[in-house]
Coordinates of C-alpha atoms in Angstrom, one line a residue:
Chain A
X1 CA -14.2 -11.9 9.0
X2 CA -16.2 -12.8 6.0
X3 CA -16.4 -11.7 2.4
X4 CA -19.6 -11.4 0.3
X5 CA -20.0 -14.9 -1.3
X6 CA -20.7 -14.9 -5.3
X7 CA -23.9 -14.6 -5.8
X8 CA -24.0 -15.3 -9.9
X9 CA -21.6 -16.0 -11.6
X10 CA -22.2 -15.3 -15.9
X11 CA -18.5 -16.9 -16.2
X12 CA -20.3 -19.8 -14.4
X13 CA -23.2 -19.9 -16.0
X14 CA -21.8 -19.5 -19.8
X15 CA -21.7 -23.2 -19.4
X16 CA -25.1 -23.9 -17.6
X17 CA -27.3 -26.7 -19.3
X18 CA -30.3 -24.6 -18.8
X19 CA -30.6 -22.2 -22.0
X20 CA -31.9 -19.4 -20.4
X21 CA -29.4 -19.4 -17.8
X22 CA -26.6 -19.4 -21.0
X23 CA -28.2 -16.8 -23.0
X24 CA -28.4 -14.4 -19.8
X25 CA -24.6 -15.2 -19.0
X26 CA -23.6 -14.7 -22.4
X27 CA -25.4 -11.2 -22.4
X28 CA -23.6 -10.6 -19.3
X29 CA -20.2 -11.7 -20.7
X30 CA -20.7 -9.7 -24.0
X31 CA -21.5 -6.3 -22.2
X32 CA -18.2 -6.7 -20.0
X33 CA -16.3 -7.9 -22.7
X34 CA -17.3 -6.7 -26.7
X35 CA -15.3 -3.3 -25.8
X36 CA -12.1 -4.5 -24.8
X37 CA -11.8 -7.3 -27.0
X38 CA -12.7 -5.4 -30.0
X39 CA -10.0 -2.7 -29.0
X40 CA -7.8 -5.2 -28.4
X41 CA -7.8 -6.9 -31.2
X42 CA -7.8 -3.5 -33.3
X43 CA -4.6 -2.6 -31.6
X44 CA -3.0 -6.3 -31.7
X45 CA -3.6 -7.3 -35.2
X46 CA -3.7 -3.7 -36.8
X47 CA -6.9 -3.4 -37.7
X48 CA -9.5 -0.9 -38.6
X49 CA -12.5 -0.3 -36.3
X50 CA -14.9 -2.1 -38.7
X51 CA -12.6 -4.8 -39.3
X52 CA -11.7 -5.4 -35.5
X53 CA -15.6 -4.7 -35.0
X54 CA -16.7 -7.5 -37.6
X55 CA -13.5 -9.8 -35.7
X56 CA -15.1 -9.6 -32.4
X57 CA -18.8 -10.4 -33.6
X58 CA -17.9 -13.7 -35.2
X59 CA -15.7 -14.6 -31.4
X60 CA -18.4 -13.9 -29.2
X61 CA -20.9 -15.7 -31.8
X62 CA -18.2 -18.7 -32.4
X63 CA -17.9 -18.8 -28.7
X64 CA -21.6 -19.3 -28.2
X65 CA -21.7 -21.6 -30.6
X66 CA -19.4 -23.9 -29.7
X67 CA -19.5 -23.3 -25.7
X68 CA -15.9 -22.4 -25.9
X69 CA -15.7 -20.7 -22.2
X70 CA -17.3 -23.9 -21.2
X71 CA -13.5 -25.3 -20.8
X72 CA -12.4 -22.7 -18.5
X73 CA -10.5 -23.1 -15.3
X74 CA -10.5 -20.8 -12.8
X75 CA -7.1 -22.6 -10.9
X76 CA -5.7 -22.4 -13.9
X77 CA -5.9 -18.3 -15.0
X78 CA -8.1 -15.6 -14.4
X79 CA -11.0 -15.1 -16.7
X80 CA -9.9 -12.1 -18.3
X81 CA -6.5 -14.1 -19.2
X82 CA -8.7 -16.7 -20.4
X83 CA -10.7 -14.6 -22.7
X84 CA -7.8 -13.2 -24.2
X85 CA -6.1 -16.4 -24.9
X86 CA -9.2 -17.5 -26.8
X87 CA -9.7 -14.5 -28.6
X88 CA -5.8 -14.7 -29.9
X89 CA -6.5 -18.4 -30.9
X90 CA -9.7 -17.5 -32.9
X91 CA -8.6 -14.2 -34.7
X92 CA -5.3 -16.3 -35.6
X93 CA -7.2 -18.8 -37.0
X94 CA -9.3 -16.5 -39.2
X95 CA -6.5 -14.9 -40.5
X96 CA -4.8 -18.0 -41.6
X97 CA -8.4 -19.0 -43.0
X98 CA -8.6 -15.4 -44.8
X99 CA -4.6 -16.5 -45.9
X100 CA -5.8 -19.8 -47.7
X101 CA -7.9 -18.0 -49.4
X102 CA -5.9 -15.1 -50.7
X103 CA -2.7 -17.0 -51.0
X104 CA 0.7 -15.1 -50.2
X105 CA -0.7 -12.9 -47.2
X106 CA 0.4 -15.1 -44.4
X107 CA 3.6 -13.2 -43.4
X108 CA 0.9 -10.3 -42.4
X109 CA 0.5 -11.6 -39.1
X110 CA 4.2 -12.5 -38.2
X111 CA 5.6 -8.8 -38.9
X112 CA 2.6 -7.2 -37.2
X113 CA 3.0 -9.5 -34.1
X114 CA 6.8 -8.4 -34.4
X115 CA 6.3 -5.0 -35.1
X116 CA 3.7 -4.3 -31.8
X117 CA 4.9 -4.0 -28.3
X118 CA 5.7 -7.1 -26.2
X119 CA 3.0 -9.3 -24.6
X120 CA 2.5 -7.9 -21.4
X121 CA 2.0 -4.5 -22.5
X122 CA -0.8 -6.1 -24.9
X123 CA -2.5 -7.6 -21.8
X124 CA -2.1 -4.4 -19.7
X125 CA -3.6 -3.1 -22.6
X126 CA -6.2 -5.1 -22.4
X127 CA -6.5 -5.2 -18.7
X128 CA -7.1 -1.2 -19.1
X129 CA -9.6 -1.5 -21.6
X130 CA -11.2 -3.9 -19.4
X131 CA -11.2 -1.5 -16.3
X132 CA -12.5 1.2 -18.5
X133 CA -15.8 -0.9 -20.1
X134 CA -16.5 -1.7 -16.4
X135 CA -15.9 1.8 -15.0
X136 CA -18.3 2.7 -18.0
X137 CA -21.1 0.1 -17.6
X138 CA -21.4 1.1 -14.0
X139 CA -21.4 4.8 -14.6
X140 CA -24.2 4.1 -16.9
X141 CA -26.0 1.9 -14.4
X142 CA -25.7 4.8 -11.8
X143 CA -27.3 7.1 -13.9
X144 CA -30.1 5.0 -14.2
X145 CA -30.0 4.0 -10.8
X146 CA -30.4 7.6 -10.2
X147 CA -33.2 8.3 -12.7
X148 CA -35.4 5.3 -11.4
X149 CA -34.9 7.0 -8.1
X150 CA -35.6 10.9 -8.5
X151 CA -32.1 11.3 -7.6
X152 CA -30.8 13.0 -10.9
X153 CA -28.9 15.5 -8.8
X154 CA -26.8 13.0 -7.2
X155 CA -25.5 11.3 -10.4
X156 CA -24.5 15.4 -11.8
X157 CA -23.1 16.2 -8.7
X158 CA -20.8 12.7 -8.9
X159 CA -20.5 13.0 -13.2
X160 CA -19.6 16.6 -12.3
X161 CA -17.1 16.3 -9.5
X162 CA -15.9 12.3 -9.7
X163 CA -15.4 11.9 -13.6
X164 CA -14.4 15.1 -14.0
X165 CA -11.7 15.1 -11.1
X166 CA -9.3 17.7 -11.5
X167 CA -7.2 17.4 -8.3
X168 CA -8.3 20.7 -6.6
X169 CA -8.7 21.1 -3.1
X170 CA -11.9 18.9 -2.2
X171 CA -13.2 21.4 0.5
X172 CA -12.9 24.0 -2.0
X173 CA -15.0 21.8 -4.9
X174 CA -17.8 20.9 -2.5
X175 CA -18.4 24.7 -1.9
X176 CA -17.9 25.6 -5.5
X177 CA -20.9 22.5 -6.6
X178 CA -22.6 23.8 -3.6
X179 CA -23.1 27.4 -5.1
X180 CA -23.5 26.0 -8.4
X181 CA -26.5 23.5 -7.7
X182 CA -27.2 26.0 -5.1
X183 CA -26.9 23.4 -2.4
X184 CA -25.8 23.8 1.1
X185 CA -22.5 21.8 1.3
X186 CA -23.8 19.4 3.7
X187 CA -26.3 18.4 0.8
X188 CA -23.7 17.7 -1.7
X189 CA -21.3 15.9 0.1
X190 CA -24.2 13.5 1.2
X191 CA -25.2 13.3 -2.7
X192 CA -21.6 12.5 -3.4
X193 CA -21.4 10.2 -0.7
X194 CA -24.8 8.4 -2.1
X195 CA -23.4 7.8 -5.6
X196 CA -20.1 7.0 -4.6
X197 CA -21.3 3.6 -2.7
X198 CA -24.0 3.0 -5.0
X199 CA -21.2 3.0 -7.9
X200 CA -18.6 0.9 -5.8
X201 CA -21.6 -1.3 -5.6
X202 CA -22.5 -1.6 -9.4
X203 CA -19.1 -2.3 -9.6
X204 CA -18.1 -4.7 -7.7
X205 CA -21.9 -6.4 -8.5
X206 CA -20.4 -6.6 -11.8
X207 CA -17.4 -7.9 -10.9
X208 CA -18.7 -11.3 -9.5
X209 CA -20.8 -11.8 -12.5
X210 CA -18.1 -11.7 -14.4
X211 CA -15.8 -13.9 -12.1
X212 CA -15.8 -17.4 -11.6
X213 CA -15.2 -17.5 -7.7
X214 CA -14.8 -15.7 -4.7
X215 CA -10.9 -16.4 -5.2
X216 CA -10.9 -14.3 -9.3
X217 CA -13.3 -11.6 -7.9
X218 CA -11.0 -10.8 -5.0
X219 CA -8.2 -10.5 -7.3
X220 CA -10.1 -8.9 -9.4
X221 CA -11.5 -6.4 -7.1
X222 CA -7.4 -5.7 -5.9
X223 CA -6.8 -4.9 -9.5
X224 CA -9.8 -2.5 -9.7
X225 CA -9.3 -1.0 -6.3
X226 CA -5.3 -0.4 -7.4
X227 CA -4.0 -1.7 -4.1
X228 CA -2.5 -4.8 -5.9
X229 CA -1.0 -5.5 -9.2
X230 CA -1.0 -9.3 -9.1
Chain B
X1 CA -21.6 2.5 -24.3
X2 CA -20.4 5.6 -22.7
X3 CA -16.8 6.5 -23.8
X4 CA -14.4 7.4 -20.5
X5 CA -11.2 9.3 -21.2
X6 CA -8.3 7.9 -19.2
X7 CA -8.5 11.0 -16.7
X8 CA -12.3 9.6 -16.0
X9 CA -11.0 6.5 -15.2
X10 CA -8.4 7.2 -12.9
X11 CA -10.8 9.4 -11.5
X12 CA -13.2 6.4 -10.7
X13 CA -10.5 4.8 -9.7
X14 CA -10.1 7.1 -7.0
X15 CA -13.2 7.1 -6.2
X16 CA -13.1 3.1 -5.4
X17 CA -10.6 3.8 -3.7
X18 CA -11.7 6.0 -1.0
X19 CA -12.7 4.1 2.3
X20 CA -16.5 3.9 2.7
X21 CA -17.6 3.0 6.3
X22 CA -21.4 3.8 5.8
X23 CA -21.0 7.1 7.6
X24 CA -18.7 6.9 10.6
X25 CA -15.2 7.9 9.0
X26 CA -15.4 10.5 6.1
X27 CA -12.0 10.5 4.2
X28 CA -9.6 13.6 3.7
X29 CA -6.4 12.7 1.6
X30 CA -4.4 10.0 1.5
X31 CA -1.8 9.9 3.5
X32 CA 0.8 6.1 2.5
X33 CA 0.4 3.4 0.3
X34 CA 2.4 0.2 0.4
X35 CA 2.0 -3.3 0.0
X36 CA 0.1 -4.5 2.9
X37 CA -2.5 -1.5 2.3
X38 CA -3.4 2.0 1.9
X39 CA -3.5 4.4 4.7
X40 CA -6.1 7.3 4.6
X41 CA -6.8 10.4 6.9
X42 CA -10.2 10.4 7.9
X43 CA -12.7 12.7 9.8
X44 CA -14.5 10.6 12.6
X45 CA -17.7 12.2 12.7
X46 CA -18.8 10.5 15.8
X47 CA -16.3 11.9 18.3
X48 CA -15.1 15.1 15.4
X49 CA -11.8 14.3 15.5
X50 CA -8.9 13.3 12.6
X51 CA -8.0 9.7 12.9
X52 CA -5.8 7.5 10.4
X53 CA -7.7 4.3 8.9
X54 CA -5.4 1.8 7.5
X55 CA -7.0 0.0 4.8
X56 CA -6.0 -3.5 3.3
X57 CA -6.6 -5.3 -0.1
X58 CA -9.8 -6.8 -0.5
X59 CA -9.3 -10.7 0.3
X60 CA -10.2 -13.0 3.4
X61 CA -6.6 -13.6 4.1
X62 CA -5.6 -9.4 4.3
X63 CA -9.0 -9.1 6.7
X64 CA -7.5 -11.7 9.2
X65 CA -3.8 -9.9 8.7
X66 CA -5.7 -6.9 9.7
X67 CA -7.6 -7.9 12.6
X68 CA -4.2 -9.4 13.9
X69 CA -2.5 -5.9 13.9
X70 CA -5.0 -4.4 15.3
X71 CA -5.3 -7.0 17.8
X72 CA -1.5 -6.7 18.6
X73 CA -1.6 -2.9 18.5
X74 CA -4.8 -3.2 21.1
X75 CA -2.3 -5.4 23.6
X76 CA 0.7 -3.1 23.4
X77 CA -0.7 0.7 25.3
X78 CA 2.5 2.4 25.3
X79 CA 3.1 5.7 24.3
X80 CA 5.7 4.9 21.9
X81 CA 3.1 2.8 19.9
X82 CA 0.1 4.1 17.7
X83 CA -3.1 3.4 19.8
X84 CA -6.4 1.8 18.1
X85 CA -9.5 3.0 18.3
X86 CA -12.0 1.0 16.4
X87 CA -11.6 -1.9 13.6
X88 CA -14.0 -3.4 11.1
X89 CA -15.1 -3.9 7.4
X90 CA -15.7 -1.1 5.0
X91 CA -18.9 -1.4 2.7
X92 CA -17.2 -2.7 -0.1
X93 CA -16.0 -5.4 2.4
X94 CA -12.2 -4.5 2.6
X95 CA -10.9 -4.4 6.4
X96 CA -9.8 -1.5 8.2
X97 CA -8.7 0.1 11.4
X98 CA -8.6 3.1 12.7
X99 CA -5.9 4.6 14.7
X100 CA -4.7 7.5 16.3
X101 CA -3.6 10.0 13.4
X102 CA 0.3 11.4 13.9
X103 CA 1.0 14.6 13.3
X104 CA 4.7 14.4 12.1
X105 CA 7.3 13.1 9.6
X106 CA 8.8 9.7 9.4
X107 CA 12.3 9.3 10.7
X108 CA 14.2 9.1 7.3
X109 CA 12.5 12.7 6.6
X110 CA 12.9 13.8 10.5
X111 CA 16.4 13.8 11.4
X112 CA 17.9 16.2 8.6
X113 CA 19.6 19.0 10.7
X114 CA 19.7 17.3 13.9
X115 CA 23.0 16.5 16.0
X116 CA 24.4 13.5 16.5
X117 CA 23.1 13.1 20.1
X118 CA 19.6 14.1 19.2
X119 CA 19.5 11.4 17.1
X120 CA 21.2 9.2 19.7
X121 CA 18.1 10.3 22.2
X122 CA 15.5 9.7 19.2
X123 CA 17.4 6.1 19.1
X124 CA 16.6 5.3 22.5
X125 CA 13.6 6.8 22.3
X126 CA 12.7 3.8 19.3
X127 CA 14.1 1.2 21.6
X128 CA 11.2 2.3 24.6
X129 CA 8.2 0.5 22.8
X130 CA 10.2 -2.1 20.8
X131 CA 11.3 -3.6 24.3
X132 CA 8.2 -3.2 26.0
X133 CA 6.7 -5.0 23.1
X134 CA 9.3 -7.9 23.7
X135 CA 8.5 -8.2 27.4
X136 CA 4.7 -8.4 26.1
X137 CA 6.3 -11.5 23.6
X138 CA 5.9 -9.6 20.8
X139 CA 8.7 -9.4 17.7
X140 CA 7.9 -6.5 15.5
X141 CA 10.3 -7.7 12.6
X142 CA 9.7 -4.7 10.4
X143 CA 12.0 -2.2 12.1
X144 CA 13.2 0.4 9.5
X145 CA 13.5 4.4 9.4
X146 CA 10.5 4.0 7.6
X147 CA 8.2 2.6 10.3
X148 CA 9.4 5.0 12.7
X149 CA 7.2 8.7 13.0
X150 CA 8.7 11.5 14.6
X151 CA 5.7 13.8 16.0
X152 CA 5.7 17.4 16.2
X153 CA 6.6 17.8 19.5
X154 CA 8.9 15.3 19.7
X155 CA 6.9 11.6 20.5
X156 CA 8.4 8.8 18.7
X157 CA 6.3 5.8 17.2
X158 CA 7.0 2.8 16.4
X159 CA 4.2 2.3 13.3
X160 CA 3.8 -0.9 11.1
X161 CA 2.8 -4.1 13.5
X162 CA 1.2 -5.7 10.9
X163 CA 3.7 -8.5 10.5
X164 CA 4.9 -8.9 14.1
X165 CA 5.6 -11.6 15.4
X166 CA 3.1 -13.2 18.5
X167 CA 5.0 -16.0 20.9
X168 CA 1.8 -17.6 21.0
X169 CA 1.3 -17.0 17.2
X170 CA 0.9 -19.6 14.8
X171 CA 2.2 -21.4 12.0
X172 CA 4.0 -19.1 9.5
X173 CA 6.0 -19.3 6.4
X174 CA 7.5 -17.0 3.7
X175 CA 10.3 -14.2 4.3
X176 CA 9.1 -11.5 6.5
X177 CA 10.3 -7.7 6.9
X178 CA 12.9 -5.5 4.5
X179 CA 15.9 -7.0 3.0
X180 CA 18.0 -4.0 4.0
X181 CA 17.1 -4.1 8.0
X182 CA 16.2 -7.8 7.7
X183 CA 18.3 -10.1 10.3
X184 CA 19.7 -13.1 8.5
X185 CA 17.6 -15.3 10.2
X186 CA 14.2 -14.1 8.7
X187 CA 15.8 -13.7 5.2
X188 CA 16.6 -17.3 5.5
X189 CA 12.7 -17.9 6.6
X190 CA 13.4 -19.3 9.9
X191 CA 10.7 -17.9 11.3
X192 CA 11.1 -20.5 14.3
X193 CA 14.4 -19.0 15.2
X194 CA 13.6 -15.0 15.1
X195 CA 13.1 -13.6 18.4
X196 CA 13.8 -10.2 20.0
X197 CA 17.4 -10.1 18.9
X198 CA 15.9 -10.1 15.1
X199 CA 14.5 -6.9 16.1
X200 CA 17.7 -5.8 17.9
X201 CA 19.5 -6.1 14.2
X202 CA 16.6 -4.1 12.6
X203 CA 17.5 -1.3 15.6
X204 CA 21.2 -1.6 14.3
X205 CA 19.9 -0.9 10.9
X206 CA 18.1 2.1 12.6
X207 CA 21.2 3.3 14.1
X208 CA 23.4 2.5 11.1
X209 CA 20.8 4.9 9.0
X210 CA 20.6 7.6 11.9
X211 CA 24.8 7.8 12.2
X212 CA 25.2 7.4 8.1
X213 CA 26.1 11.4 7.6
X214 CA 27.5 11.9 11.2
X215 CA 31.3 12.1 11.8
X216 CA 32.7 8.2 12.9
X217 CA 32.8 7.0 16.3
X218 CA 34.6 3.4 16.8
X219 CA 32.5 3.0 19.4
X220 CA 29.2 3.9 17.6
X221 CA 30.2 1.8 14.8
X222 CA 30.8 -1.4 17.4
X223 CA 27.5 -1.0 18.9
X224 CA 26.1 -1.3 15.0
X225 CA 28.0 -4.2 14.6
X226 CA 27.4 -6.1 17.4
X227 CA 23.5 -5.6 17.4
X228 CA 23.7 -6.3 13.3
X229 CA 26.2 -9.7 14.3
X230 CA 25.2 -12.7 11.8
X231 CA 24.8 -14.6 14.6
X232 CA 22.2 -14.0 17.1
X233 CA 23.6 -15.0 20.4
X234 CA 26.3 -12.5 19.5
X235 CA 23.9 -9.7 19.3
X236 CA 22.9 -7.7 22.2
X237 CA 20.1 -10.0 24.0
X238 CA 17.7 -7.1 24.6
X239 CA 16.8 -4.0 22.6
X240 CA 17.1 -2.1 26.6
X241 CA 20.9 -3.1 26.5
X242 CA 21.2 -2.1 23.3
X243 CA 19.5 1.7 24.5
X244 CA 21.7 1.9 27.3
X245 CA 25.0 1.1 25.6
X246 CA 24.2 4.3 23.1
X247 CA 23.0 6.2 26.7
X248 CA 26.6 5.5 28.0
X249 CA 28.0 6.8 24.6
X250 CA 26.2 9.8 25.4
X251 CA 27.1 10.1 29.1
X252 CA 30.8 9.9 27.7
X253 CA 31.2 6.1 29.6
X254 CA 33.0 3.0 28.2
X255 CA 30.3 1.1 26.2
X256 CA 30.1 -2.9 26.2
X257 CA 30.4 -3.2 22.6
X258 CA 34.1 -1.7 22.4
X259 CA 37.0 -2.5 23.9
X260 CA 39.1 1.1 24.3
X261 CA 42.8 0.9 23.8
X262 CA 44.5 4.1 27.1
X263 CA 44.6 6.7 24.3
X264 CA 41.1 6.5 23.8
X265 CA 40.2 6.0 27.5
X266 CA 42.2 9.1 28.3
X267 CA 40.6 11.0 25.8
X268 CA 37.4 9.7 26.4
X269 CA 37.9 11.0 30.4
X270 CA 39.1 14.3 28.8
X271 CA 36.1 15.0 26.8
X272 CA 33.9 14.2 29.6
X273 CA 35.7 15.9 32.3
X274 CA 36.2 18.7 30.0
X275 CA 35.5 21.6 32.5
X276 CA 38.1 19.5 34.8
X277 CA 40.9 19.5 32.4
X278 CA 40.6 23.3 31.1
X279 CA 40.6 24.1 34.9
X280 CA 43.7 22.5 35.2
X281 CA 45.3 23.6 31.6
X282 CA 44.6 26.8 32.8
X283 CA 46.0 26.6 35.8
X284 CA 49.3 24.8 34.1
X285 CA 49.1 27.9 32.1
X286 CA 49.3 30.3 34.9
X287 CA 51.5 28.4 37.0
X288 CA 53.7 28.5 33.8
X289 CA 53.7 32.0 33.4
X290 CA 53.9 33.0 36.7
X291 CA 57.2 30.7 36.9
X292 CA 58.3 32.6 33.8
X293 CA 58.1 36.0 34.2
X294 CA 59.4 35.4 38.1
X295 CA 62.3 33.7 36.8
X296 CA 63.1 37.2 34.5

């Protein structure tokens, strides 16, 4: 049998020599990423919103700049695991930068890193966050997927019975949308049906942009499709 | 960027989860989850009926895993084992297979409430596929409670291929099966070595579990032992001669397994000749009395 091979990958082409190629990966890398990180480094370093906001501008814009992702990899760890390593590195260094300068403040970061819960919650943490900027992007790509199309009633239908799943009896939801789009059943489930593959689509579309190799994506794609919790 | 709540994104979740196979197979609920997959039941809309598609994790190496059950299941018609009716790749590329969908409960929940000797029957019963599997050179290596399903009128399957072993099978490394019904020679990896009698300790396992909250029998407990021995060649040599030891249990003979001392034998004779010796006790009896009130 035989997988889908990448077809792009932004983690790839972060460090292209072609410009264009690196500004399109970057934009690609930002929009996975800016979410998580920035709530990441909120939670790990204490931080307000604007702070951790302000904190993830001048990574992704120190990362450009000096082609940090450009040293990346993929034997070694999973891009995610990457990312968050550099980000650690960076906000750590700015903090002992923002130290030097006010004198006295450096103790800051040792009792917050003490005070917050262990490592591997922080990466689940940001593993979560992760999942829930991709589930988002591709939600968000559906619905324009949908709008493009004239298919409008498809994306309610899913926003209406996939987001907002409550754990009722399926049989029972299709006939309750059915009467409330007034739809025969047949009708919604094909809708339903429709969006559900285009979104597994967007998402795993996303998910080898934003992986390195077949190898990551697959892992990747476990993580997102909670069969395996490498 | 649109803000999901973590109840959306389990709900997504879900939805990735659910097996797409571009219109054939429409999924109901899932039905188990474990390590080497996910296993849903499905409407198949081409011939309306309820099958059960076993799903695996996205990766190369879990598609050719797959095919290989399905490929072993395919070789092994027997109606102790699950039959296959179709296998393939999902949209979203993940391998599958469907296979007929088992109305019942797995062992561990099926044998509250039953006797001792139903349980001995559903024993033998196990034994049926697992040795025609092993005539058709095939080790199963998973046998547990777990992987056995009781159907509701009584079938019993043998689930779970999907790390048996094939004699013309290639190379393989790594522990294989469940510690707890694992013989000791695929805990120590020597996958070289493990043959049917691996699968005979995993059936002593079985029996161990099915006799667990049923009053002792020595000779019960020897035919455990012997088919759980650390060393193979002191197991019983097939899964058939392990059956029929437990059907000789049941028919109230002397099994191989245990060496009877004359109490027991004489015992044993009783309790199968029971009509026999209350004919005669009750005969003794009357013959007693009779001699008793002549003798006033």
């Amino acid at each position: 049998m035989s997988f889908p091979v990448t077809r792009y990958s932004a983690v790839r082409g972060a460090s292209s020599a072609d410009r264009g190629e690196r500004s399109r990966a970057w934009d690609v890398l930002a929009a996975a990423y800016w979410q998580p990180v920035c709530k990441y480094v909120a939670l790990k370093w204490r931080l307000d919103p604007a702070d951790a906001k302000d904190l993830t501008q001048g990574f992704f814009a120190a990362a450009i700049e000096k082609d940090h992702f450009a040293s990346y990899d993929p034997s070694k760890a999973r891009f995610r695991t990457f990312l968050r390593v550099c980000v650690d590195g960076y906000v750590a260094n700015e903090r002992k930068a923002a130290t030097r300068v006010k004198r006295g403040g450096a103790s800051v970061c040792v009792e917050v890193d003490d005070r917050i819960a262990a490592s591997s919650s922080l990466e689940d943490y940001f593993r979560d966050e992760w999942v829930r900027s991709m589930f988002a992007m591709a939600v968000e790509e559906l619905q324009r997927l949908c709008d493009d199309r004239g298919k409008t009633i498809a994306y309610r239908l899913f926003a209406r019975y996939d987001l907002e799943d409550e754990g009722r009896d399926p049989e029972a939801n299709y006939r309750m949308l059915a009467a409330e789009f007034a739809l025969p059943v047949t009708q919604v489930t094909n809708h339903l049906a429709w969006a559900r593959r285009e979104f597994r689509r967007i998402v795993l579309d996303r998910l080898r942009e934003i992986t390195a190799d077949n190898e990551e994506f697959e892992k990747e794609a476990q993580l997102l499709l909670g069969i395996c919790s490498n | 960027m649109l803000e999901l709540s973590d109840r959306n994104v389990a709900a997504l979740r879900r939805v990735l989860e659910q097996p797409d196979s571009n219109g054939r197979y429409h999924p109901v609920r899932e039905i188990a989850r474990g390590g080497m997959g996910v296993v849903w039941e499905a409407d198949d809309r081409e011939l309306g009926r309820r099958v059960a598609l076993k799903i695996l994790p996205f990766g190369a190496a879990s598609a050719d895993w797959l095919c290989r059950e399905a490929r072993v299941l395919a070789g092994l018609e027997h109606p102790g084992i699950v039959p296959v009716h179709d296998a393939g790749l999902l949209a979203d590329g993940r391998a599958f297979y469907a296979m007929k969908l088992v109305q019942g409960n797995r062992l561990d929940q099926a044998v509250a409430g039953l006797t001792r000797n139903q349980r001995l029957r559903i024993f033998q019963r196990i034994c049926e596929p697992v040795e025609f599997a092993h005539s058709r050179g095939i080790i199963h290596r998973d046998l547990k409670p777990e992987n056995v399903m009781v159907g509701e009128f009584g079938e019993v399957l043998v689930m779970d291929w999907g790390v048996a072993k094939l004699s013309s099978g290639g190379p393989e490394t790594g522990i294989i099966g469940t510690p707890q019904y694992m013989a000791p020679e695929q805990a120590a990896g020597a996958n070289d070595t493990v043959d049917q009698r691996s699968d005979v300790y995993g059936l002593g396992g079985i029996l161990q579990f099915l006799l667990a909250d049923q009053p002792s029998s020595r000779p019960l407990q020897a035919i455990c032992k012997k088919a759980m021995a650390q060393d193979p060649r002191e197991r019983y040599a097939t899964a058939a001669a392990m059956s029929a030891d437990v059907g000789k249990f049941l028919e109230g003979e002397p099994v191989s397994a245990y060496r009877e001392n004359p109490f027991e034998v004489a015992w044993r004779w009783m309790a199968r000749h029971r009509t026999l010796v209350l004919l005669f006790l009750g005969y003794v009896v009357m013959r007693a009395l009779v001699l008793y009130f002549l003798g006033r």
